């Protein structure tokens, strides 16, 4: 995954390596374990997240479902990005530059329909509340 982030004429590029560990492994996660990441349940939740984010903050939404085996397989990897030094290096002590969220398609039909999440996992990348890119699948 490549994340591009521009702010005040400064562009950061973060390369996130593909998942390791072999096919079907979860890198230590358990399906059904509580998520470390905040979950958005509605467009109002997303609106608050965008409003609270610093200007230029990259917001990544992962659309997922408990019944999606690929989603479960990458869950630990995606949640681990929140602690990844490459991601953290984009933020300062006072300003977060990357915010990761999860959206359960079965709990959040309005967000699911708004972004047209018909295949999972779906990653939607937003900057200042505007969609800048999408990624479908885990490869």
CSV table of N, CA and C in Angstrom, one decimal:
chain,number,residue,atom,x,y,z
A,1,UNK,N,0.9,-1.2,0.0
A,1,UNK,CA,0.0,0.0,0.0
A,1,UNK,C,0.9,1.2,0.0
A,2,UNK,N,0.6,2.2,-0.8
A,2,UNK,CA,1.3,3.4,-0.8
A,2,UNK,C,0.4,4.5,-0.4
A,3,UNK,N,0.8,5.3,0.6
A,3,UNK,CA,0.1,6.4,1.1
A,3,UNK,C,0.8,7.7,0.7
A,4,UNK,N,0.1,8.6,0.0
A,4,UNK,CA,0.7,9.9,-0.3
A,4,UNK,C,0.0,10.9,0.6
A,5,UNK,N,0.8,11.8,1.1
A,5,UNK,CA,0.2,12.9,2.0
A,5,UNK,C,0.9,14.2,1.6
A,6,UNK,N,0.2,15.2,1.3
A,6,UNK,CA,0.7,16.5,1.0
A,6,UNK,C,0.1,17.5,2.0
A,7,UNK,N,1.0,18.4,2.4
A,7,UNK,CA,0.6,19.5,3.3
A,7,UNK,C,1.6,20.6,3.3
A,8,UNK,N,1.1,21.8,2.9
A,8,UNK,CA,2.0,23.0,2.8
A,8,UNK,C,3.2,22.7,2.0
A,9,UNK,N,3.0,22.2,0.7
A,9,UNK,CA,4.0,22.0,-0.3
A,9,UNK,C,5.0,20.9,0.2
A,10,UNK,N,4.7,20.1,1.1
A,10,UNK,CA,5.5,19.0,1.6
A,10,UNK,C,4.7,17.7,1.3
A,11,UNK,N,5.3,16.8,0.6
A,11,UNK,CA,4.7,15.5,0.3
A,11,UNK,C,5.4,14.4,0.9
A,12,UNK,N,4.7,13.6,1.7
A,12,UNK,CA,5.3,12.4,2.3
A,12,UNK,C,4.7,11.2,1.5
A,13,UNK,N,5.6,10.2,1.3
A,13,UNK,CA,5.2,8.9,0.7
A,13,UNK,C,5.5,7.8,1.7
A,14,UNK,N,4.6,7.0,2.0
A,14,UNK,CA,4.8,5.9,2.9
A,14,UNK,C,4.5,4.6,2.2
A,15,UNK,N,5.4,3.8,2.2
A,15,UNK,CA,5.3,2.4,1.6
A,15,UNK,C,5.0,1.5,2.7
A,16,UNK,N,3.9,0.8,2.6
A,16,UNK,CA,3.6,-0.2,3.6
A,16,UNK,C,3.7,-1.6,3.0
A,17,UNK,N,4.6,-2.4,3.5
A,17,UNK,CA,4.8,-3.7,2.8
A,17,UNK,C,3.6,-4.6,2.8
A,18,UNK,N,3.6,-5.4,1.8
A,18,UNK,CA,2.5,-6.4,1.8
A,18,UNK,C,2.5,-7.3,3.0
A,19,UNK,N,1.4,-7.9,3.3
A,19,UNK,CA,1.3,-8.7,4.5
A,19,UNK,C,2.2,-9.9,4.3
A,20,UNK,N,2.8,-10.3,5.4
A,20,UNK,CA,3.6,-11.5,5.4
A,20,UNK,C,2.9,-12.6,6.1
A,21,UNK,N,3.6,-13.7,6.4
A,21,UNK,CA,3.1,-14.7,7.2
A,21,UNK,C,2.3,-15.8,6.5
A,22,UNK,N,2.3,-15.8,5.2
A,22,UNK,CA,1.6,-16.9,4.5
A,22,UNK,C,0.1,-16.7,4.3
A,23,UNK,N,-0.4,-17.5,3.4
A,23,UNK,CA,-1.8,-17.4,3.1
A,23,UNK,C,-2.7,-17.8,4.3
A,24,UNK,N,-3.7,-17.0,4.6
A,24,UNK,CA,-4.6,-17.3,5.6
A,24,UNK,C,-4.2,-17.1,7.1
A,25,UNK,N,-3.0,-16.6,7.3
A,25,UNK,CA,-2.6,-16.4,8.7
A,25,UNK,C,-3.0,-14.9,9.1
A,26,UNK,N,-3.3,-14.7,10.3
A,26,UNK,CA,-3.8,-13.4,10.8
A,26,UNK,C,-2.8,-12.6,11.5
A,27,UNK,N,-1.6,-13.0,11.6
A,27,UNK,CA,-0.5,-12.3,12.3
A,27,UNK,C,-0.9,-12.1,13.7
A,28,UNK,N,-1.4,-13.1,14.3
A,28,UNK,CA,-1.6,-13.0,15.8
A,28,UNK,C,-3.0,-12.6,16.2
A,29,UNK,N,-3.8,-12.1,15.3
A,29,UNK,CA,-5.1,-11.6,15.7
A,29,UNK,C,-6.2,-12.7,15.8
A,30,UNK,N,-7.2,-12.4,16.5
A,30,UNK,CA,-8.3,-13.4,16.7
A,30,UNK,C,-9.6,-12.8,16.1
A,31,UNK,N,-10.3,-13.5,15.3
A,31,UNK,CA,-11.6,-13.0,14.8
A,31,UNK,C,-12.5,-12.8,16.0
A,32,UNK,N,-13.2,-11.7,16.0
A,32,UNK,CA,-14.1,-11.3,17.0
A,32,UNK,C,-13.5,-10.6,18.2
A,33,UNK,N,-12.1,-10.5,18.2
A,33,UNK,CA,-11.5,-9.7,19.3
A,33,UNK,C,-11.8,-8.2,19.2
A,34,UNK,N,-11.9,-7.5,20.3
A,34,UNK,CA,-12.2,-6.1,20.2
A,34,UNK,C,-11.2,-5.3,19.3
A,35,UNK,N,-11.6,-4.4,18.5
A,35,UNK,CA,-10.7,-3.7,17.6
A,35,UNK,C,-10.0,-2.6,18.4
A,36,UNK,N,-8.7,-2.3,18.0
A,36,UNK,CA,-8.0,-1.2,18.6
A,36,UNK,C,-8.4,0.1,17.9
A,37,UNK,N,-9.0,0.0,16.8
A,37,UNK,CA,-9.3,1.2,16.0
A,37,UNK,C,-10.7,1.6,16.2
A,38,UNK,N,-11.0,2.9,16.1
A,38,UNK,CA,-12.3,3.4,16.2
A,38,UNK,C,-13.2,2.9,15.1
A,39,UNK,N,-14.4,2.6,15.4
A,39,UNK,CA,-15.4,2.2,14.3
A,39,UNK,C,-16.4,3.3,14.1
A,40,UNK,N,-16.6,3.5,12.8
A,40,UNK,CA,-17.6,4.5,12.4
A,40,UNK,C,-18.9,3.8,12.1
A,41,UNK,N,-20.0,4.3,12.6
A,41,UNK,CA,-21.3,3.6,12.4
A,41,UNK,C,-22.3,4.4,11.5
A,42,UNK,N,-22.0,5.6,11.2
A,42,UNK,CA,-22.9,6.5,10.4
A,42,UNK,C,-22.1,7.6,9.7
A,43,UNK,N,-22.8,8.2,8.7
A,43,UNK,CA,-22.2,9.4,8.1
A,43,UNK,C,-21.9,10.5,9.0
A,44,UNK,N,-22.8,10.6,10.1
A,44,UNK,CA,-22.6,11.6,11.1
A,44,UNK,C,-21.2,11.3,11.9
A,45,UNK,N,-21.0,10.1,12.2
A,45,UNK,CA,-19.7,9.7,12.8
A,45,UNK,C,-18.5,10.1,11.9
A,46,UNK,N,-18.6,9.8,10.6
A,46,UNK,CA,-17.6,10.2,9.7
A,46,UNK,C,-17.4,11.7,9.7
A,47,UNK,N,-18.5,12.4,9.7
A,47,UNK,CA,-18.5,13.9,9.7
A,47,UNK,C,-17.7,14.4,10.9
A,48,UNK,N,-18.0,13.8,12.0
A,48,UNK,CA,-17.3,14.3,13.2
A,48,UNK,C,-15.8,13.9,13.1
A,49,UNK,N,-15.5,12.8,12.6
A,49,UNK,CA,-14.0,12.4,12.4
A,49,UNK,C,-13.3,13.3,11.5
A,50,UNK,N,-14.0,13.7,10.4
A,50,UNK,CA,-13.4,14.7,9.5
A,50,UNK,C,-13.2,16.0,10.1
A,51,UNK,N,-14.2,16.5,10.9
A,51,UNK,CA,-14.2,17.8,11.5
A,51,UNK,C,-13.0,17.8,12.6
A,52,UNK,N,-12.9,16.7,13.3
A,52,UNK,CA,-11.9,16.6,14.3
A,52,UNK,C,-10.4,16.4,13.8
A,53,UNK,N,-10.3,16.0,12.6
A,53,UNK,CA,-9.0,15.7,12.0
A,53,UNK,C,-8.3,17.0,11.6
A,54,UNK,N,-7.0,17.0,11.7
A,54,UNK,CA,-6.2,18.2,11.3
A,54,UNK,C,-6.4,18.4,9.8
A,55,UNK,N,-6.2,19.6,9.4
A,55,UNK,CA,-6.3,19.9,7.9
A,55,UNK,C,-5.2,19.1,7.2
A,56,UNK,N,-5.7,18.4,6.1
A,56,UNK,CA,-4.8,17.6,5.3
A,56,UNK,C,-4.6,16.2,5.9
A,57,UNK,N,-5.2,15.9,6.9
A,57,UNK,CA,-5.1,14.5,7.5
A,57,UNK,C,-5.7,13.5,6.6
A,58,UNK,N,-4.9,12.4,6.4
A,58,UNK,CA,-5.4,11.3,5.6
A,58,UNK,C,-6.2,10.4,6.5
A,59,UNK,N,-7.4,10.2,6.1
A,59,UNK,CA,-8.3,9.3,6.8
A,59,UNK,C,-8.5,8.0,6.0
A,60,UNK,N,-8.3,6.9,6.6
A,60,UNK,CA,-8.4,5.6,5.9
A,60,UNK,C,-9.6,4.8,6.5
A,61,UNK,N,-10.5,4.5,5.7
A,61,UNK,CA,-11.7,3.7,6.2
A,61,UNK,C,-11.5,2.3,5.6
A,62,UNK,N,-11.6,1.3,6.5
A,62,UNK,CA,-11.6,-0.1,6.1
A,62,UNK,C,-13.0,-0.6,6.2
A,63,UNK,N,-13.7,-0.9,5.1
A,63,UNK,CA,-15.0,-1.5,5.2
A,63,UNK,C,-14.8,-3.0,5.3
A,64,UNK,N,-15.4,-3.6,6.3
A,64,UNK,CA,-15.2,-5.0,6.7
A,64,UNK,C,-16.5,-5.6,7.2
A,65,UNK,N,-16.5,-6.9,7.4
A,65,UNK,CA,-17.6,-7.6,8.0
A,65,UNK,C,-17.1,-8.8,8.7
A,66,UNK,N,-17.8,-9.2,9.7
A,66,UNK,CA,-17.4,-10.4,10.5
A,66,UNK,C,-17.4,-11.7,9.7
A,67,UNK,N,-18.3,-11.7,8.7
A,67,UNK,CA,-18.3,-12.9,7.9
A,67,UNK,C,-17.3,-13.0,6.7
A,68,UNK,N,-16.6,-11.9,6.6
A,68,UNK,CA,-15.6,-11.8,5.5
A,68,UNK,C,-14.3,-12.4,5.9
A,69,UNK,N,-13.9,-13.6,5.4
A,69,UNK,CA,-12.7,-14.2,5.8
A,69,UNK,C,-11.4,-13.4,5.4
A,70,UNK,N,-11.4,-12.8,4.3
A,70,UNK,CA,-10.2,-12.0,3.9
A,70,UNK,C,-10.1,-10.8,4.9
A,71,UNK,N,-11.2,-10.2,5.3
A,71,UNK,CA,-11.2,-9.1,6.2
A,71,UNK,C,-10.6,-9.6,7.6
A,72,UNK,N,-11.0,-10.7,8.0
A,72,UNK,CA,-10.5,-11.3,9.3
A,72,UNK,C,-9.0,-11.6,9.1
A,73,UNK,N,-8.6,-12.0,8.0
A,73,UNK,CA,-7.2,-12.4,7.8
A,73,UNK,C,-6.3,-11.1,7.8
A,74,UNK,N,-6.8,-10.0,7.4
A,74,UNK,CA,-5.9,-8.8,7.4
A,74,UNK,C,-6.2,-7.9,8.6
A,75,UNK,N,-7.1,-8.3,9.5
A,75,UNK,CA,-7.5,-7.4,10.6
A,75,UNK,C,-6.3,-7.0,11.5
A,76,UNK,N,-5.5,-7.9,11.9
A,76,UNK,CA,-4.3,-7.6,12.7
A,76,UNK,C,-3.3,-6.7,12.0
A,77,UNK,N,-3.1,-7.0,10.7
A,77,UNK,CA,-2.2,-6.1,9.9
A,77,UNK,C,-2.7,-4.7,9.9
A,78,UNK,N,-4.0,-4.5,9.5
A,78,UNK,CA,-4.5,-3.1,9.4
A,78,UNK,C,-4.5,-2.4,10.8
A,79,UNK,N,-4.9,-3.1,11.8
A,79,UNK,CA,-4.9,-2.5,13.2
A,79,UNK,C,-3.4,-2.2,13.6
A,80,UNK,N,-2.5,-3.0,13.2
A,80,UNK,CA,-1.1,-2.8,13.5
A,80,UNK,C,-0.5,-1.5,12.8
A,81,UNK,N,-1.2,-1.1,11.8
A,81,UNK,CA,-0.7,0.2,11.1
A,81,UNK,C,-0.8,1.4,12.0
A,82,UNK,N,-1.7,1.3,13.0
A,82,UNK,CA,-1.9,2.5,13.9
A,82,UNK,C,-0.7,2.7,14.8
A,83,UNK,N,0.1,1.6,15.0
A,83,UNK,CA,1.3,1.7,15.8
A,83,UNK,C,2.6,1.6,14.9
A,84,UNK,N,2.5,1.6,13.6
A,84,UNK,CA,3.6,1.4,12.7
A,84,UNK,C,4.4,2.7,12.7
A,85,UNK,N,5.7,2.7,12.9
A,85,UNK,CA,6.6,3.9,12.9
A,85,UNK,C,6.5,4.7,11.6
A,86,UNK,N,6.3,4.0,10.5
A,86,UNK,CA,6.2,4.7,9.2
A,86,UNK,C,4.9,5.6,9.2
A,87,UNK,N,3.9,5.1,9.8
A,87,UNK,CA,2.6,5.9,9.8
A,87,UNK,C,2.7,7.0,10.9
A,88,UNK,N,3.3,6.6,12.1
A,88,UNK,CA,3.4,7.6,13.1
A,88,UNK,C,4.3,8.7,12.8
A,89,UNK,N,5.3,8.5,11.9
A,89,UNK,CA,6.3,9.5,11.5
A,89,UNK,C,5.6,10.6,10.7
A,90,UNK,N,4.4,10.4,10.2
A,90,UNK,CA,3.7,11.4,9.5
A,90,UNK,C,3.0,12.4,10.4
A,91,UNK,N,2.9,12.0,11.7
A,91,UNK,CA,2.2,12.9,12.7
A,91,UNK,C,3.2,13.5,13.6
A,92,UNK,N,2.8,14.7,14.1
A,92,UNK,CA,3.6,15.4,15.1
A,92,UNK,C,2.9,15.1,16.5
A,93,UNK,N,3.4,15.7,17.5
A,93,UNK,CA,2.9,15.5,18.9
A,93,UNK,C,1.5,16.2,19.0
A,94,UNK,N,1.3,17.2,18.1
A,94,UNK,CA,0.1,18.0,18.2
A,94,UNK,C,-0.9,17.8,17.1
A,95,UNK,N,-0.4,17.2,16.0
A,95,UNK,CA,-1.3,17.1,14.8
A,95,UNK,C,-1.2,15.7,14.2
A,96,UNK,N,-2.3,15.0,14.2
A,96,UNK,CA,-2.3,13.6,13.6
A,96,UNK,C,-2.5,13.8,12.1
A,97,UNK,N,-1.6,13.1,11.3
A,97,UNK,CA,-1.7,13.2,9.9
A,97,UNK,C,-2.3,12.0,9.2
A,98,UNK,N,-2.5,10.9,9.9
A,98,UNK,CA,-3.1,9.7,9.4
A,98,UNK,C,-4.1,9.1,10.5
A,99,UNK,N,-5.3,8.9,10.1
A,99,UNK,CA,-6.3,8.4,11.0
A,99,UNK,C,-6.9,7.1,10.4
A,100,UNK,N,-6.9,6.0,11.1
A,100,UNK,CA,-7.4,4.8,10.6
A,100,UNK,C,-8.8,4.4,11.3
A,101,UNK,N,-9.7,4.0,10.5
A,101,UNK,CA,-11.1,3.7,11.1
A,101,UNK,C,-11.5,2.4,10.4
A,102,UNK,N,-12.5,1.7,11.1
A,102,UNK,CA,-13.1,0.6,10.6
A,102,UNK,C,-14.6,0.9,10.4
A,103,UNK,N,-15.2,0.3,9.4
A,103,UNK,CA,-16.6,0.4,9.1
A,103,UNK,C,-17.2,-1.0,8.9
A,104,UNK,N,-18.1,-1.5,9.8
A,104,UNK,CA,-18.7,-2.8,9.6
A,104,UNK,C,-19.9,-2.6,8.7
A,105,UNK,N,-19.9,-3.2,7.5
A,105,UNK,CA,-20.9,-3.0,6.5
A,105,UNK,C,-22.3,-3.5,7.1
A,106,UNK,N,-22.4,-4.4,8.0
A,106,UNK,CA,-23.6,-4.9,8.5
A,106,UNK,C,-24.2,-3.9,9.6
A,107,UNK,N,-23.4,-3.1,10.2
A,107,UNK,CA,-23.8,-2.1,11.2
A,107,UNK,C,-24.0,-0.7,10.6
A,108,UNK,N,-23.3,-0.4,9.5
A,108,UNK,CA,-23.3,0.9,8.9
A,108,UNK,C,-23.8,1.0,7.5
A,109,UNK,N,-25.1,0.7,7.3
A,109,UNK,CA,-25.6,0.6,5.9
A,109,UNK,C,-25.5,2.0,5.2
A,110,UNK,N,-25.6,3.1,5.9
A,110,UNK,CA,-25.5,4.4,5.2
A,110,UNK,C,-24.1,4.7,4.7
A,111,UNK,N,-23.1,4.4,5.5
A,111,UNK,CA,-21.7,4.6,5.0
A,111,UNK,C,-21.4,3.6,3.8
A,112,UNK,N,-21.9,2.3,4.0
A,112,UNK,CA,-21.7,1.3,3.0
A,112,UNK,C,-22.3,1.7,1.7
A,113,UNK,N,-23.5,2.2,1.7
A,113,UNK,CA,-24.2,2.6,0.5
A,113,UNK,C,-23.5,3.8,-0.1
A,114,UNK,N,-23.2,4.8,0.8
A,114,UNK,CA,-22.6,6.1,0.3
A,114,UNK,C,-21.3,5.8,-0.5
A,115,UNK,N,-20.5,4.9,0.0
A,115,UNK,CA,-19.2,4.6,-0.7
A,115,UNK,C,-19.3,3.4,-1.6
A,116,UNK,N,-20.4,2.8,-1.8
A,116,UNK,CA,-20.6,1.7,-2.7
A,116,UNK,C,-19.8,0.5,-2.4
A,117,UNK,N,-19.7,0.2,-1.1
A,117,UNK,CA,-18.9,-1.0,-0.7
A,117,UNK,C,-19.6,-2.3,-1.1
A,118,UNK,N,-19.3,-2.8,-2.3
A,118,UNK,CA,-20.0,-4.0,-2.7
A,118,UNK,C,-19.0,-5.2,-2.7
A,119,UNK,N,-17.7,-4.9,-2.5
A,119,UNK,CA,-16.7,-6.0,-2.4
A,119,UNK,C,-15.8,-5.7,-1.2
A,120,UNK,N,-15.5,-6.7,-0.5
A,120,UNK,CA,-14.7,-6.5,0.8
A,120,UNK,C,-13.4,-7.2,0.7
A,121,UNK,N,-12.4,-6.8,1.4
A,121,UNK,CA,-12.4,-5.5,2.1
A,121,UNK,C,-12.2,-4.3,1.1
A,122,UNK,N,-12.8,-3.2,1.5
A,122,UNK,CA,-12.7,-2.0,0.7
A,122,UNK,C,-12.0,-0.9,1.6
A,123,UNK,N,-11.0,-0.3,1.1
A,123,UNK,CA,-10.3,0.8,1.7
A,123,UNK,C,-10.6,2.1,1.0
A,124,UNK,N,-11.1,3.1,1.7
A,124,UNK,CA,-11.4,4.4,1.1
A,124,UNK,C,-10.5,5.4,1.8
A,125,UNK,N,-9.8,6.2,1.0
A,125,UNK,CA,-8.8,7.2,1.4
A,125,UNK,C,-9.4,8.6,1.3
A,126,UNK,N,-9.5,9.3,2.3
A,126,UNK,CA,-10.1,10.7,2.3
A,126,UNK,C,-9.0,11.7,2.8
A,127,UNK,N,-9.0,12.9,2.2
A,127,UNK,CA,-8.2,14.0,2.7
A,127,UNK,C,-9.2,15.2,2.7
A,128,UNK,N,-9.3,15.8,3.9
A,128,UNK,CA,-10.2,16.9,4.1
A,128,UNK,C,-11.6,16.5,3.8
A,129,UNK,N,-12.0,15.3,4.1
A,129,UNK,CA,-13.3,14.8,3.8
A,129,UNK,C,-13.6,14.4,2.4
A,130,UNK,N,-12.7,14.5,1.5
A,130,UNK,CA,-12.9,14.2,0.1
A,130,UNK,C,-12.2,12.9,-0.3
A,131,UNK,N,-12.9,12.0,-1.0
A,131,UNK,CA,-12.4,10.7,-1.4
A,131,UNK,C,-11.3,11.0,-2.4
A,132,UNK,N,-10.1,10.5,-2.1
A,132,UNK,CA,-8.9,10.7,-3.1
A,132,UNK,C,-8.5,9.3,-3.7
A,133,UNK,N,-8.9,8.2,-3.1
A,133,UNK,CA,-8.6,6.9,-3.7
A,133,UNK,C,-9.3,5.8,-3.0
A,134,UNK,N,-9.4,4.7,-3.7
A,134,UNK,CA,-10.0,3.5,-3.1
A,134,UNK,C,-9.1,2.3,-3.4
A,135,UNK,N,-9.2,1.3,-2.6
A,135,UNK,CA,-8.5,0.0,-2.8
A,135,UNK,C,-9.4,-1.1,-2.4
A,136,UNK,N,-9.6,-2.1,-3.4
A,136,UNK,CA,-10.5,-3.2,-3.1
A,136,UNK,C,-9.6,-4.4,-3.0
A,137,UNK,N,-9.8,-5.2,-1.9
A,137,UNK,CA,-9.1,-6.4,-1.7
A,137,UNK,C,-7.9,-6.3,-0.8
A,138,UNK,N,-7.2,-7.4,-0.6
A,138,UNK,CA,-6.1,-7.3,0.3
A,138,UNK,C,-4.7,-7.5,-0.3
A,139,UNK,N,-4.7,-7.7,-1.6
A,139,UNK,CA,-3.4,-7.9,-2.3
A,139,UNK,C,-2.7,-6.6,-2.7
